[in-house]
Amino acid sequence: MAGFRLCTSAIILIHCGLCFVLSEGRPHIIFIIADDLGWNDVSFHGSNQIFTPNLDALAYNGIILNSHYVQSMGTPSRAALFTGKYPTKLVAESRTLPEAKILPQYFKEMGYLTYLIGKWDLGHSRWNATPTFRGFDHHFGYLNEYTSYYDYLSTWTFNGKDYTGFDLRKDRDPSWETVGKYATDAFTEYATNVIQGHDPTKPLFLMMSHLAVHRGNEGKPLEAPQEAVNKFKHIADANRRTYAAMVSKLDDSVGTIVQALTSKDMLRNSIVVFISDNGAPSVGHLRNWGSNYPLRGVKDTLFEGGVRSAAFVWSPLLVQPGRVSNDLIHVTDWLPTLFQAAGGDAGSLDLDIDGIDQWASLVYDFSSPRSDILLNIDEKTRIASLRLSNWKLIVGSSNNGSYNGYFGEAVLTNIREPGYDFSAVYNSQTGQNIRNTSYSPIEIDDYSRIRNRATIRCAPNGEKNPCDPSVSPVCLYDIPSDPCEENDLAKFFPSVVRRLKRSMVEYRKDLLPQFEQVSDIERADPKLFEYVWNPWLD
């Protein structure tokens, strides 16, 4: 009978949560994606180098997701987010999503007004592959992987030849009038205008898919207003200083958006999600001087530094906020989770999705229903990784193992170490607005406890058993006790290795083979479209 009472209580709680959604109206959903942000580049993870008070205020008053996983690259992470499926199931031509219902279309069917601000990067060979044809009412942003922060030019090099074009649009039209305005500010201004002009009785789905903190074109890879750079004189490395300013402008953006939601009385019925699409490329291709410290690896690796994402969720709907969750959650989970949070009918979701509804787990601090995550299987490079409970198996290595080390500490050299200011978080724009909602905020005295729990520390010094997957057949790690992946346990737990390999074999059955991507750059050349990146197959 005890079990029955527990189940009944859970049903009542979930039912009451649904009643709140129905009585208040569907919640507004603000989904913020940072691009190539390092684990250690938000101060709620324990670093004092880059102060992010607005992000920290939301994180401390919400749930910090310390085991949130994404794909190791931005495009597959976005594909997984929009479809709710592992990218191994998706075959995309010209980096275009398959013709299936995706996240904004589900919300549009529920009566949401849907906006994408910033990056798309999921195909634009034809107009029907672009955001306003895939469920977004409006798009203000760019179509490629990145663009520059002031002039909005995107340059791609093929066979030694550069192809440069303008890449910023309002819906289908180039937004020439935005040239000269810093991208993070431009996106934030557009978002606040949307919120200020929105009817609060209608549900809003707003995705802020930031350019920050992805690097730009060769020659000017990092860009930020000088007044923002000047705040980081304590950072010795000039590139890292500019990167810190880019992060700071991202944090300012979050504060401004929260302020806009408060002024429209929308914050009290909102869900705010913040994630990074992958780890920082501390070294190598498209380096941005971000830091994944103390995690191993960088973007485009299957080590934690590549696939473990800084993330949190905040909402007055959370019954148990002010905590750090170490439960497994994957980027595919946001589709069913937010769909459930909005009162959607779970039976209408694609039955083949890999995402798991985590809403009840988040709201009431129930155990997560997720026990494993397929991090990747790449049949061409023969690399793969799987997280199962506390275990993680890695097979093979990308980039010949050149990014498998620890790179996050190299950029942490300071002229002087600034202290962490809890009162500045409490009194930040976001902190003040949270206290002005009808929901009881977390007290400042609890911030230190939450921050300490969100800070990852490597295993105590002692015997280490390193593993290089470019040399060893497999590497096996117990992630909760060894988050820095220093101690390979494969030879000590062969039965665990076999179990994870069997799981990979099962996942491989759903794998759709990749096909050779043929460059269409000559037809897509912006000079054919008045030097604008444009759909070229229509």
PDB file of C-alpha atoms in Angstrom, residues 72-273:
ATOM      1  CA  SER A  72      29.960  17.248 -29.843  1.00  0.00           C
ATOM      2  CA  MET A  73      29.144  19.674 -32.686  1.00  0.00           C
ATOM      3  CA  GLY A  74      26.525  22.379 -33.033  1.00  0.00           C
ATOM      4  CA  THR A  75      24.617  21.206 -36.110  1.00  0.00           C
ATOM      5  CA  PRO A  76      23.852  17.691 -34.791  1.00  0.00           C
ATOM      6  CA  SER A  77      22.980  19.174 -31.378  1.00  0.00           C
ATOM      7  CA  ARG A  78      20.421  21.428 -33.013  1.00  0.00           C
ATOM      8  CA  ALA A  79      19.097  18.580 -35.138  1.00  0.00           C
ATOM      9  CA  ALA A  80      18.674  16.488 -31.980  1.00  0.00           C
ATOM     10  CA  LEU A  81      16.938  19.370 -30.185  1.00  0.00           C
ATOM     11  CA  PHE A  82      14.457  20.046 -32.981  1.00  0.00           C
ATOM     12  CA  THR A  83      13.614  16.426 -33.813  1.00  0.00           C
ATOM     13  CA  GLY A  84      13.958  14.756 -30.406  1.00  0.00           C
ATOM     14  CA  LYS A  85      16.020  12.078 -32.157  1.00  0.00           C
ATOM     15  CA  TYR A  86      19.636  11.001 -32.033  1.00  0.00           C
ATOM     16  CA  PRO A  87      21.422  12.331 -35.131  1.00  0.00           C
ATOM     17  CA  THR A  88      22.376   8.751 -36.023  1.00  0.00           C
ATOM     18  CA  LYS A  89      18.742   8.348 -37.129  1.00  0.00           C
ATOM     19  CA  LEU A  90      18.792  11.413 -39.351  1.00  0.00           C
ATOM     20  CA  VAL A  91      20.015  11.612 -42.918  1.00  0.00           C
ATOM     21  CA  ALA A  92      20.234  15.203 -44.071  1.00  0.00           C
ATOM     22  CA  GLU A  93      20.961  16.450 -47.564  1.00  0.00           C
ATOM     23  CA  SER A  94      22.868  19.751 -47.658  1.00  0.00           C
ATOM     24  CA  ARG A  95      22.692  19.877 -43.835  1.00  0.00           C
ATOM     25  CA  THR A  96      18.901  20.061 -44.049  1.00  0.00           C
ATOM     26  CA  LEU A  97      16.521  18.519 -41.510  1.00  0.00           C
ATOM     27  CA  PRO A  98      14.401  15.644 -42.817  1.00  0.00           C
ATOM     28  CA  GLU A  99      10.779  16.344 -43.681  1.00  0.00           C
ATOM     29  CA  ALA A 100       9.241  15.550 -40.299  1.00  0.00           C
ATOM     30  CA  LYS A 101       7.459  17.589 -37.655  1.00  0.00           C
ATOM     31  CA  ILE A 102       9.960  19.451 -35.505  1.00  0.00           C
ATOM     32  CA  LEU A 103       9.813  21.277 -32.186  1.00  0.00           C
ATOM     33  CA  PRO A 104       8.452  24.697 -33.265  1.00  0.00           C
ATOM     34  CA  GLN A 105       5.741  23.027 -35.350  1.00  0.00           C
ATOM     35  CA  TYR A 106       4.464  21.136 -32.307  1.00  0.00           C
ATOM     36  CA  PHE A 107       4.240  24.377 -30.352  1.00  0.00           C
ATOM     37  CA  LYS A 108       2.655  26.271 -33.199  1.00  0.00           C
ATOM     38  CA  GLU A 109      -0.099  23.647 -33.304  1.00  0.00           C
ATOM     39  CA  MET A 110      -0.739  24.324 -29.594  1.00  0.00           C
ATOM     40  CA  GLY A 111      -1.345  27.994 -30.314  1.00  0.00           C
ATOM     41  CA  TYR A 112       2.104  29.364 -29.573  1.00  0.00           C
ATOM     42  CA  LEU A 113       3.573  32.293 -31.436  1.00  0.00           C
ATOM     43  CA  THR A 114       7.025  31.041 -32.416  1.00  0.00           C
ATOM     44  CA  TYR A 115      10.203  33.051 -32.927  1.00  0.00           C
ATOM     45  CA  LEU A 116      13.764  32.056 -33.755  1.00  0.00           C
ATOM     46  CA  ILE A 117      16.367  34.726 -33.092  1.00  0.00           C
ATOM     47  CA  GLY A 118      19.927  34.036 -34.208  1.00  0.00           C
ATOM     48  CA  LYS A 119      21.428  30.869 -35.618  1.00  0.00           C
ATOM     49  CA  TRP A 120      19.634  28.318 -37.790  1.00  0.00           C
ATOM     50  CA  ASP A 121      22.396  26.149 -39.360  1.00  0.00           C
ATOM     51  CA  LEU A 122      19.977  23.396 -40.360  1.00  0.00           C
ATOM     52  CA  GLY A 123      19.899  23.907 -44.088  1.00  0.00           C
ATOM     53  CA  HIS A 124      18.966  26.635 -46.544  1.00  0.00           C
ATOM     54  CA  SER A 125      19.444  25.117 -49.983  1.00  0.00           C
ATOM     55  CA  ARG A 126      15.723  25.727 -50.578  1.00  0.00           C
ATOM     56  CA  TRP A 127      13.325  28.196 -48.994  1.00  0.00           C
ATOM     57  CA  ASN A 128      11.216  25.372 -47.564  1.00  0.00           C
ATOM     58  CA  ALA A 129      14.227  24.314 -45.479  1.00  0.00           C
ATOM     59  CA  THR A 130      14.502  27.700 -43.740  1.00  0.00           C
ATOM     60  CA  PRO A 131      13.014  28.613 -40.327  1.00  0.00           C
ATOM     61  CA  THR A 132       9.793  30.335 -41.397  1.00  0.00           C
ATOM     62  CA  PHE A 133       8.885  27.244 -43.435  1.00  0.00           C
ATOM     63  CA  ARG A 134       9.682  24.868 -40.542  1.00  0.00           C
ATOM     64  CA  GLY A 135       7.403  26.136 -37.794  1.00  0.00           C
ATOM     65  CA  PHE A 136       8.702  29.572 -36.835  1.00  0.00           C
ATOM     66  CA  ASP A 137       6.381  32.521 -37.402  1.00  0.00           C
ATOM     67  CA  HIS A 138       9.396  34.807 -37.575  1.00  0.00           C
ATOM     68  CA  HIS A 139      13.173  34.548 -37.827  1.00  0.00           C
ATOM     69  CA  PHE A 140      15.697  37.279 -37.225  1.00  0.00           C
ATOM     70  CA  GLY A 141      19.149  35.820 -37.612  1.00  0.00           C
ATOM     71  CA  TYR A 142      21.534  33.987 -39.892  1.00  0.00           C
ATOM     72  CA  LEU A 143      21.437  30.736 -41.839  1.00  0.00           C
ATOM     73  CA  ASN A 144      25.059  29.541 -41.758  1.00  0.00           C
ATOM     74  CA  GLU A 145      27.158  28.130 -38.933  1.00  0.00           C
ATOM     75  CA  TYR A 146      28.413  31.570 -37.982  1.00  0.00           C
ATOM     76  CA  THR A 147      28.633  35.144 -39.177  1.00  0.00           C
ATOM     77  CA  SER A 148      30.625  38.179 -38.060  1.00  0.00           C
ATOM     78  CA  TYR A 149      29.464  40.264 -35.105  1.00  0.00           C
ATOM     79  CA  TYR A 150      29.225  43.708 -36.747  1.00  0.00           C
ATOM     80  CA  ASP A 151      29.117  43.391 -40.532  1.00  0.00           C
ATOM     81  CA  TYR A 152      27.338  39.989 -40.711  1.00  0.00           C
ATOM     82  CA  LEU A 153      29.589  38.495 -43.348  1.00  0.00           C
ATOM     83  CA  SER A 154      30.172  34.757 -43.452  1.00  0.00           C
ATOM     84  CA  THR A 155      33.217  33.431 -45.303  1.00  0.00           C
ATOM     85  CA  TRP A 156      33.738  29.823 -46.324  1.00  0.00           C
ATOM     86  CA  THR A 157      36.889  28.512 -47.963  1.00  0.00           C
ATOM     87  CA  PHE A 158      36.799  25.624 -50.435  1.00  0.00           C
ATOM     88  CA  ASN A 159      39.813  24.449 -52.438  1.00  0.00           C
ATOM     89  CA  GLY A 160      41.715  27.584 -51.512  1.00  0.00           C
ATOM     90  CA  LYS A 161      38.963  29.944 -52.691  1.00  0.00           C
ATOM     91  CA  ASP A 162      36.970  32.206 -50.365  1.00  0.00           C
ATOM     92  CA  TYR A 163      33.218  32.605 -50.684  1.00  0.00           C
ATOM     93  CA  THR A 164      31.887  35.573 -48.728  1.00  0.00           C
ATOM     94  CA  GLY A 165      28.333  36.782 -48.374  1.00  0.00           C
ATOM     95  CA  PHE A 166      26.023  38.753 -46.129  1.00  0.00           C
ATOM     96  CA  ASP A 167      24.137  36.536 -43.679  1.00  0.00           C
ATOM     97  CA  LEU A 168      21.485  38.255 -41.573  1.00  0.00           C
ATOM     98  CA  ARG A 169      17.770  38.204 -42.277  1.00  0.00           C
ATOM     99  CA  LYS A 170      14.437  39.338 -40.962  1.00  0.00           C
ATOM    100  CA  ASP A 171      12.268  36.480 -42.152  1.00  0.00           C
ATOM    101  CA  ARG A 172      13.195  36.221 -45.864  1.00  0.00           C
ATOM    102  CA  ASP A 173      14.731  39.652 -46.371  1.00  0.00           C
ATOM    103  CA  PRO A 174      18.372  40.665 -45.801  1.00  0.00           C
ATOM    104  CA  SER A 175      18.624  42.984 -42.796  1.00  0.00           C
ATOM    105  CA  TRP A 176      21.129  45.503 -44.140  1.00  0.00           C
ATOM    106  CA  GLU A 177      19.980  48.137 -41.666  1.00  0.00           C
ATOM    107  CA  THR A 178      21.472  46.119 -38.779  1.00  0.00           C
ATOM    108  CA  VAL A 179      25.056  46.394 -40.064  1.00  0.00           C
ATOM    109  CA  GLY A 180      27.263  48.079 -37.468  1.00  0.00           C
ATOM    110  CA  LYS A 181      25.208  46.956 -34.471  1.00  0.00           C
ATOM    111  CA  TYR A 182      26.820  44.275 -32.278  1.00  0.00           C
ATOM    112  CA  ALA A 183      25.084  40.963 -32.918  1.00  0.00           C
ATOM    113  CA  THR A 184      24.288  40.083 -29.298  1.00  0.00           C
ATOM    114  CA  ASP A 185      22.764  43.530 -28.791  1.00  0.00           C
ATOM    115  CA  ALA A 186      20.832  43.341 -32.070  1.00  0.00           C
ATOM    116  CA  PHE A 187      19.328  39.967 -31.179  1.00  0.00           C
ATOM    117  CA  THR A 188      18.490  41.147 -27.669  1.00  0.00           C
ATOM    118  CA  GLU A 189      16.796  44.301 -28.944  1.00  0.00           C
ATOM    119  CA  TYR A 190      14.688  42.256 -31.348  1.00  0.00           C
ATOM    120  CA  ALA A 191      13.731  39.829 -28.551  1.00  0.00           C
ATOM    121  CA  THR A 192      12.691  42.598 -26.171  1.00  0.00           C
ATOM    122  CA  ASN A 193      10.615  44.229 -28.918  1.00  0.00           C
ATOM    123  CA  VAL A 194       8.866  40.906 -29.504  1.00  0.00           C
ATOM    124  CA  ILE A 195       8.127  40.537 -25.788  1.00  0.00           C
ATOM    125  CA  GLN A 196       7.000  44.135 -25.350  1.00  0.00           C
ATOM    126  CA  GLY A 197       4.621  43.824 -28.309  1.00  0.00           C
ATOM    127  CA  HIS A 198       3.303  40.421 -27.263  1.00  0.00           C
ATOM    128  CA  ASP A 199      -0.173  39.754 -25.867  1.00  0.00           C
ATOM    129  CA  PRO A 200       0.600  37.984 -22.544  1.00  0.00           C
ATOM    130  CA  THR A 201      -2.609  35.957 -22.758  1.00  0.00           C
ATOM    131  CA  LYS A 202      -1.179  34.099 -25.748  1.00  0.00           C
ATOM    132  CA  PRO A 203       1.680  31.634 -25.258  1.00  0.00           C
ATOM    133  CA  LEU A 204       5.088  32.632 -26.626  1.00  0.00           C
ATOM    134  CA  PHE A 205       7.862  30.262 -27.746  1.00  0.00           C
ATOM    135  CA  LEU A 206      11.025  32.299 -28.213  1.00  0.00           C
ATOM    136  CA  MET A 207      14.311  30.616 -29.057  1.00  0.00           C
ATOM    137  CA  MET A 208      17.404  32.789 -28.612  1.00  0.00           C
ATOM    138  CA  SER A 209      20.044  30.914 -30.600  1.00  0.00           C
ATOM    139  CA  HIS A 210      23.007  33.191 -29.985  1.00  0.00           C
ATOM    140  CA  LEU A 211      26.002  33.764 -32.220  1.00  0.00           C
ATOM    141  CA  ALA A 212      27.950  34.260 -28.994  1.00  0.00           C
ATOM    142  CA  VAL A 213      30.428  32.901 -28.241  1.00  0.00           C
ATOM    143  CA  HIS A 214      31.297  31.264 -31.575  1.00  0.00           C
ATOM    144  CA  ARG A 215      34.297  32.772 -33.286  1.00  0.00           C
ATOM    145  CA  GLY A 216      33.883  34.716 -36.511  1.00  0.00           C
ATOM    146  CA  ASN A 217      35.872  34.879 -39.721  1.00  0.00           C
ATOM    147  CA  GLU A 218      39.636  34.693 -40.069  1.00  0.00           C
ATOM    148  CA  GLY A 219      41.239  38.040 -39.369  1.00  0.00           C
ATOM    149  CA  LYS A 220      38.704  39.051 -36.716  1.00  0.00           C
ATOM    150  CA  PRO A 221      37.717  35.847 -34.946  1.00  0.00           C
ATOM    151  CA  LEU A 222      36.661  37.478 -31.654  1.00  0.00           C
ATOM    152  CA  GLU A 223      34.652  40.690 -31.459  1.00  0.00           C
ATOM    153  CA  ALA A 224      33.160  42.650 -28.583  1.00  0.00           C
ATOM    154  CA  PRO A 225      32.554  46.300 -27.665  1.00  0.00           C
ATOM    155  CA  GLN A 226      35.679  47.824 -26.111  1.00  0.00           C
ATOM    156  CA  GLU A 227      33.857  48.900 -22.968  1.00  0.00           C
ATOM    157  CA  ALA A 228      32.975  45.270 -22.331  1.00  0.00           C
ATOM    158  CA  VAL A 229      36.569  44.141 -22.947  1.00  0.00           C
ATOM    159  CA  ASN A 230      37.817  46.746 -20.468  1.00  0.00           C
ATOM    160  CA  LYS A 231      35.946  45.012 -17.634  1.00  0.00           C
ATOM    161  CA  PHE A 232      38.360  42.066 -17.844  1.00  0.00           C
ATOM    162  CA  LYS A 233      41.750  43.656 -17.316  1.00  0.00           C
ATOM    163  CA  HIS A 234      42.466  40.916 -14.775  1.00  0.00           C
ATOM    164  CA  ILE A 235      42.781  38.395 -17.651  1.00  0.00           C
ATOM    165  CA  ALA A 236      46.311  38.300 -19.044  1.00  0.00           C
ATOM    166  CA  ASP A 237      45.596  36.802 -22.469  1.00  0.00           C
ATOM    167  CA  ALA A 238      44.178  39.391 -24.899  1.00  0.00           C
ATOM    168  CA  ASN A 239      42.094  36.855 -26.823  1.00  0.00           C
ATOM    169  CA  ARG A 240      40.672  35.439 -23.616  1.00  0.00           C
ATOM    170  CA  ARG A 241      39.784  39.007 -22.539  1.00  0.00           C
ATOM    171  CA  THR A 242      37.735  39.555 -25.677  1.00  0.00           C
ATOM    172  CA  TYR A 243      36.116  36.154 -25.257  1.00  0.00           C
ATOM    173  CA  ALA A 244      35.191  37.063 -21.668  1.00  0.00           C
ATOM    174  CA  ALA A 245      33.583  40.259 -22.949  1.00  0.00           C
ATOM    175  CA  MET A 246      31.551  38.192 -25.427  1.00  0.00           C
ATOM    176  CA  VAL A 247      30.325  35.999 -22.564  1.00  0.00           C
ATOM    177  CA  SER A 248      29.532  39.078 -20.490  1.00  0.00           C
ATOM    178  CA  LYS A 249      27.443  40.570 -23.300  1.00  0.00           C
ATOM    179  CA  LEU A 250      25.569  37.262 -23.484  1.00  0.00           C
ATOM    180  CA  ASP A 251      24.907  37.503 -19.738  1.00  0.00           C
ATOM    181  CA  ASP A 252      23.670  41.101 -20.152  1.00  0.00           C
ATOM    182  CA  SER A 253      21.306  39.871 -22.855  1.00  0.00           C
ATOM    183  CA  VAL A 254      19.743  37.369 -20.472  1.00  0.00           C
ATOM    184  CA  GLY A 255      19.208  40.094 -17.878  1.00  0.00           C
ATOM    185  CA  THR A 256      17.532  42.358 -20.438  1.00  0.00           C
ATOM    186  CA  ILE A 257      15.186  39.608 -21.623  1.00  0.00           C
ATOM    187  CA  VAL A 258      14.185  38.707 -18.061  1.00  0.00           C
ATOM    188  CA  GLN A 259      13.484  42.403 -17.451  1.00  0.00           C
ATOM    189  CA  ALA A 260      11.259  42.534 -20.541  1.00  0.00           C
ATOM    190  CA  LEU A 261       9.336  39.450 -19.389  1.00  0.00           C
ATOM    191  CA  THR A 262       8.834  41.022 -15.959  1.00  0.00           C
ATOM    192  CA  SER A 263       7.591  44.316 -17.385  1.00  0.00           C
ATOM    193  CA  LYS A 264       4.918  42.422 -19.361  1.00  0.00           C
ATOM    194  CA  ASP A 265       3.976  40.293 -16.330  1.00  0.00           C
ATOM    195  CA  MET A 266       5.037  37.194 -18.271  1.00  0.00           C
ATOM    196  CA  LEU A 267       7.922  35.995 -16.103  1.00  0.00           C
ATOM    197  CA  ARG A 268       5.624  34.473 -13.463  1.00  0.00           C
ATOM    198  CA  ASN A 269       4.318  32.059 -16.095  1.00  0.00           C
ATOM    199  CA  SER A 270       7.527  31.359 -18.006  1.00  0.00           C
ATOM    200  CA  ILE A 271      10.024  28.545 -18.429  1.00  0.00           C
ATOM    201  CA  VAL A 272      13.574  29.659 -19.177  1.00  0.00           C
ATOM    202  CA  VAL A 273      16.057  27.050 -20.432  1.00  0.00           C
TER     203      VAL A 273
END
